[in-house]
Amino acid sequence: MNRKGFIFDLDGVIVDTAKYHYLAWKKLSESIGIYFDEFQNEQLKGVSRINSLEKILGWGNKELSRDKFMELLARKNNDYLDYISNMTRSEILPDVVRIISFLKDTDQSIALGSSSRNARIILKKLKLIKDFDAVVDGNNVSESKPNPEVFLLAAEELNVTPQDCVVFEDSIAGVKAANEAGMMSIGIGDEKVLKEADYVFTDFTKISNQFMTELITK
Ligand code: BG6
Ligand code: MG
């Protein structure tokens, strides 16, 4: 069979950490008097920690000193790390393990392409890290999604051309990044939100092994 590159986003695709990012950003925004709800949160999915705080401050028309900015970033991350401290494999989203096993059985290359600087910690907690041939995360890139850097780097590490890569993403920014990289984008979530993706599934339970075979042989 062909060998393709399958690149997974982490937060909201492999594990339901998107809800913890949401809670931590909401707490932080409200502590500085800036309104925050699910709509704002959608714009932050896939976006780096620094760029997320810049966006929140922009929405609230607020400027902060560099020290205060750094303090808020640290506070958000501490809250987030508290939320995920007891995370186990039970939080892996449904059928992610089936899809990864299918890809391994069919000898495909698998990478992580995440904006998070906490990605490795999380993959270790989930005992998934050994399943990835390459892990590219927020520590390895200078530009955040929607910039395609993270996916292009993952393809390079897998030694697969971008045209032979398929990306699984739950964020608007991540779908844009995959498209910009010239890869196939598969949205995981709401098709009304992830309009720009090549395909959208509500979750991995909706993705059949037959569909995966078609992606590989296409
Ligand atoms: C992305 C999340 O995966 O990582 C964003 O969707 C998050 O919500 C970003 O801001 C950066 O994550 P972290 O863990 O480095 O703060
Ligand atoms: Mg995500």
Tab-separated table of C-alpha atoms and ligand atoms in Angstrom:
chain	number	residue	atom	x	y	z
A	1	MET	CA	0.000	0.000	0.000
A	2	ASN	CA	1.019	3.648	-0.465
A	3	ARG	CA	2.618	5.408	2.444
A	4	LYS	CA	1.025	8.718	3.322
A	5	GLY	CA	1.541	11.122	6.178
A	6	PHE	CA	-1.280	11.506	8.685
A	7	ILE	CA	-0.918	14.553	10.909
A	8	PHE	CA	-3.058	14.893	14.000
A	9	ASP	CA	-3.739	18.066	15.882
A	10	LEU	CA	-3.842	17.358	19.632
A	11	ASP	CA	-6.245	19.572	21.585
A	12	GLY	CA	-9.830	18.808	20.579
A	13	VAL	CA	-8.807	16.049	18.154
A	14	ILE	CA	-6.986	13.408	20.182
A	15	VAL	CA	-8.118	14.521	23.603
A	16	ASP	CA	-10.786	16.812	24.959
A	17	THR	CA	-8.385	19.406	26.342
A	18	ALA	CA	-10.113	22.153	24.316
A	19	LYS	CA	-12.584	22.462	27.214
A	20	TYR	CA	-9.748	23.104	29.688
A	21	HIS	CA	-8.164	25.769	27.458
A	22	TYR	CA	-11.617	27.365	27.311
A	23	LEU	CA	-12.069	27.332	31.097
A	24	ALA	CA	-8.595	28.747	31.722
A	25	TRP	CA	-8.973	31.556	29.138
A	26	LYS	CA	-12.451	32.428	30.391
A	27	LYS	CA	-11.207	32.699	33.972
A	28	LEU	CA	-8.289	34.867	32.893
A	29	SER	CA	-10.338	37.150	30.605
A	30	GLU	CA	-12.986	37.754	33.226
A	31	SER	CA	-10.319	38.515	35.847
A	32	ILE	CA	-9.222	41.467	33.687
A	33	GLY	CA	-12.770	42.551	32.828
A	34	ILE	CA	-12.966	41.150	29.284
A	35	TYR	CA	-16.073	39.233	28.200
A	36	PHE	CA	-15.363	35.705	26.965
A	37	ASP	CA	-17.674	33.006	25.657
A	38	GLU	CA	-17.741	30.084	23.226
A	39	PHE	CA	-17.682	32.412	20.211
A	40	GLN	CA	-14.407	34.032	21.300
A	41	ASN	CA	-13.055	30.620	22.218
A	42	GLU	CA	-13.595	29.305	18.696
A	43	GLN	CA	-11.212	32.002	17.382
A	44	LEU	CA	-8.515	30.870	19.824
A	45	LYS	CA	-8.557	27.164	19.003
A	46	GLY	CA	-5.269	26.166	17.406
A	47	VAL	CA	-3.729	29.564	18.161
A	48	SER	CA	-0.568	29.797	20.298
A	49	ARG	CA	-0.702	30.937	23.904
A	50	ILE	CA	0.901	34.321	23.132
A	51	ASN	CA	-1.276	35.046	20.115
A	52	SER	CA	-4.367	34.013	22.100
A	53	LEU	CA	-3.673	36.549	24.840
A	54	GLU	CA	-2.962	39.229	22.218
A	55	LYS	CA	-6.362	38.518	20.640
A	56	ILE	CA	-8.163	38.662	24.006
A	57	LEU	CA	-6.522	42.002	24.866
A	58	GLY	CA	-7.476	43.302	21.413
A	59	TRP	CA	-11.131	42.339	21.964
A	60	GLY	CA	-11.086	44.194	25.285
A	61	ASN	CA	-9.126	47.148	23.868
A	62	LYS	CA	-6.540	46.704	26.603
A	63	GLU	CA	-2.802	47.187	26.573
A	64	LEU	CA	-0.517	45.703	29.209
A	65	SER	CA	3.109	46.061	30.210
A	66	ARG	CA	5.366	43.219	29.107
A	67	ASP	CA	5.704	42.003	32.715
A	68	LYS	CA	1.961	41.912	33.244
A	69	PHE	CA	1.515	40.147	29.886
A	70	MET	CA	4.030	37.455	30.874
A	71	GLU	CA	2.411	37.105	34.300
A	72	LEU	CA	-1.005	36.494	32.739
A	73	LEU	CA	0.407	33.911	30.324
A	74	ALA	CA	1.966	32.034	33.237
A	75	ARG	CA	-1.246	32.240	35.235
A	76	LYS	CA	-3.298	30.854	32.349
A	77	ASN	CA	-0.899	27.982	31.850
A	78	ASN	CA	-0.793	27.138	35.573
A	79	ASP	CA	-4.582	26.958	35.666
A	80	TYR	CA	-4.547	24.811	32.529
A	81	LEU	CA	-1.916	22.456	33.958
A	82	ASP	CA	-4.041	22.100	37.103
A	83	TYR	CA	-7.028	21.089	34.993
A	84	ILE	CA	-5.054	18.395	33.163
A	85	SER	CA	-3.046	17.143	36.131
A	86	ASN	CA	-5.154	14.012	36.602
A	87	MET	CA	-5.705	13.301	32.935
A	88	THR	CA	-5.598	9.629	31.872
A	89	ARG	CA	-6.188	7.543	28.759
A	90	SER	CA	-9.911	7.688	29.536
A	91	GLU	CA	-9.916	11.219	28.077
A	92	ILE	CA	-8.726	10.079	24.643
A	93	LEU	CA	-11.616	10.892	22.300
A	94	PRO	CA	-13.720	8.004	20.891
A	95	ASP	CA	-12.133	5.907	18.128
A	96	VAL	CA	-8.858	7.852	18.038
A	97	VAL	CA	-7.080	4.664	19.102
A	98	ARG	CA	-8.866	2.657	16.378
A	99	ILE	CA	-7.767	5.118	13.681
A	100	ILE	CA	-4.163	5.196	14.934
A	101	SER	CA	-4.068	1.367	15.061
A	102	PHE	CA	-5.478	1.196	11.537
A	103	LEU	CA	-2.757	3.563	10.291
A	104	LYS	CA	-0.059	1.526	11.997
A	105	ASP	CA	-1.428	-1.748	10.618
A	106	THR	CA	-1.356	-0.267	7.109
A	107	ASP	CA	2.176	1.063	7.574
A	108	GLN	CA	1.346	4.779	7.338
A	109	SER	CA	3.455	7.592	8.808
A	110	ILE	CA	1.923	9.408	11.772
A	111	ALA	CA	2.802	12.818	13.189
A	112	LEU	CA	1.489	15.243	15.728
A	113	GLY	CA	1.137	18.847	14.564
A	114	SER	CA	0.068	20.954	17.538
A	115	SER	CA	0.416	24.585	18.602
A	116	SER	CA	0.683	23.532	22.230
A	117	ARG	CA	3.876	23.704	24.222
A	118	ASN	CA	2.329	21.106	26.531
A	119	ALA	CA	1.874	18.515	23.773
A	120	ARG	CA	4.576	16.077	24.848
A	121	ILE	CA	3.438	16.108	28.482
A	122	ILE	CA	-0.090	15.278	27.336
A	123	LEU	CA	0.953	12.524	24.903
A	124	LYS	CA	2.948	10.937	27.722
A	125	LYS	CA	0.011	11.119	30.126
A	126	LEU	CA	-2.128	9.431	27.467
A	127	LYS	CA	0.608	6.854	26.779
A	128	LEU	CA	0.380	7.670	23.069
A	129	ILE	CA	3.780	9.194	22.440
A	130	LYS	CA	5.351	5.972	21.080
A	131	ASP	CA	2.688	5.813	18.359
A	132	PHE	CA	3.972	8.968	16.653
A	133	ASP	CA	6.817	8.892	14.127
A	134	ALA	CA	7.252	12.660	14.589
A	135	VAL	CA	6.017	15.189	17.130
A	136	VAL	CA	5.991	18.850	16.109
A	137	ASP	CA	4.550	21.270	18.627
A	138	GLY	CA	4.540	24.869	19.806
A	139	ASN	CA	8.160	24.554	20.924
A	140	ASN	CA	9.352	23.815	17.372
A	141	VAL	CA	7.786	26.634	15.363
A	142	SER	CA	8.033	30.384	15.191
A	143	GLU	CA	4.619	30.998	13.623
A	144	SER	CA	1.298	29.798	14.994
A	145	LYS	CA	-1.567	28.280	12.964
A	146	PRO	CA	-3.121	29.514	10.624
A	147	ASN	CA	0.488	29.667	9.406
A	148	PRO	CA	1.283	26.245	7.856
A	149	GLU	CA	4.765	25.978	9.449
A	150	VAL	CA	3.838	23.292	11.975
A	151	PHE	CA	2.364	20.973	9.330
A	152	LEU	CA	5.136	21.575	6.789
A	153	LEU	CA	7.704	20.716	9.441
A	154	ALA	CA	5.792	17.563	10.375
A	155	ALA	CA	5.712	16.476	6.704
A	156	GLU	CA	9.441	17.100	6.444
A	157	GLU	CA	10.105	15.001	9.541
A	158	LEU	CA	7.981	12.192	8.129
A	159	ASN	CA	9.731	12.534	4.787
A	160	VAL	CA	6.402	12.753	2.976
A	161	THR	CA	5.450	15.509	0.517
A	162	PRO	CA	2.702	17.928	1.655
A	163	GLN	CA	0.413	16.673	-1.148
A	164	ASP	CA	0.612	13.210	0.415
A	165	CYS	CA	-0.385	14.434	3.875
A	166	VAL	CA	-3.778	14.375	5.538
A	167	VAL	CA	-4.455	16.619	8.541
A	168	PHE	CA	-7.061	16.070	11.269
A	169	GLU	CA	-8.069	19.387	12.849
A	170	ASP	CA	-10.808	20.791	15.084
A	171	SER	CA	-9.959	24.470	14.651
A	172	ILE	CA	-10.642	27.099	11.996
A	173	ALA	CA	-7.001	28.219	12.228
A	174	GLY	CA	-5.733	24.642	11.833
A	175	VAL	CA	-7.906	23.888	8.790
A	176	LYS	CA	-6.610	27.076	7.157
A	177	ALA	CA	-3.028	26.031	7.979
A	178	ALA	CA	-3.521	22.568	6.440
A	179	ASN	CA	-5.068	24.035	3.294
A	180	GLU	CA	-2.285	26.592	3.032
A	181	ALA	CA	0.268	23.758	3.335
A	182	GLY	CA	-1.347	22.034	0.320
A	183	MET	CA	-2.526	19.090	2.453
A	184	MET	CA	-5.910	17.416	2.668
A	185	SER	CA	-7.836	18.849	5.624
A	186	ILE	CA	-10.267	16.775	7.640
A	187	GLY	CA	-12.288	18.771	10.133
A	188	ILE	CA	-13.317	17.095	13.368
A	189	GLY	CA	-16.312	18.965	14.755
A	190	ASP	CA	-19.100	21.128	13.394
A	191	GLU	CA	-19.300	21.474	9.610
A	192	LYS	CA	-20.829	24.949	9.965
A	193	VAL	CA	-17.683	26.074	11.782
A	194	LEU	CA	-15.100	24.102	9.783
A	195	LYS	CA	-16.477	25.178	6.402
A	196	GLU	CA	-13.087	25.334	4.722
A	197	ALA	CA	-12.135	21.705	5.395
A	198	ASP	CA	-12.116	19.147	2.555
A	199	TYR	CA	-14.210	16.779	4.716
A	200	VAL	CA	-15.842	17.236	8.129
A	201	PHE	CA	-16.833	14.530	10.613
A	202	THR	CA	-18.363	15.159	14.016
A	203	ASP	CA	-15.828	12.755	15.520
A	204	PHE	CA	-13.673	9.734	14.650
A	205	THR	CA	-16.525	7.260	15.217
A	206	LYS	CA	-17.936	8.578	11.920
A	207	ILE	CA	-14.732	7.787	9.984
A	208	SER	CA	-14.800	4.249	8.598
A	209	ASN	CA	-11.771	2.075	7.848
A	210	GLN	CA	-13.003	2.068	4.265
A	211	PHE	CA	-12.788	5.873	4.113
A	212	MET	CA	-9.268	5.667	5.553
A	213	THR	CA	-8.303	3.097	2.892
A	214	GLU	CA	-9.597	5.455	0.194
A	215	LEU	CA	-7.426	8.275	1.602
A	216	ILE	CA	-4.379	6.030	1.529
A	217	THR	CA	-4.895	4.725	-1.992
A	218	LYS	CA	-6.047	8.006	-3.570
B	1	BG6	C1	-3.695	24.609	20.745
B	1	BG6	C2	-4.995	24.908	21.420
B	1	BG6	O1	-3.621	23.246	20.455
B	1	BG6	O2	-2.598	24.967	21.580
B	1	BG6	C3	-5.048	26.362	21.866
B	1	BG6	O3	-6.068	24.664	20.521
B	1	BG6	C4	-3.839	26.671	22.724
B	1	BG6	O4	-6.239	26.584	22.576
B	1	BG6	C5	-2.560	26.342	21.976
B	1	BG6	O5	-3.813	28.057	23.072
B	1	BG6	C6	-1.312	26.567	22.810
B	1	BG6	O6	-1.327	25.670	23.863
B	1	BG6	P1	-0.419	25.734	25.157
B	1	BG6	O7	-0.689	24.387	25.816
B	1	BG6	O8	1.005	25.865	24.715
B	1	BG6	O9	-0.848	26.893	25.974
B	2	MG	MG	-7.157	21.687	18.236
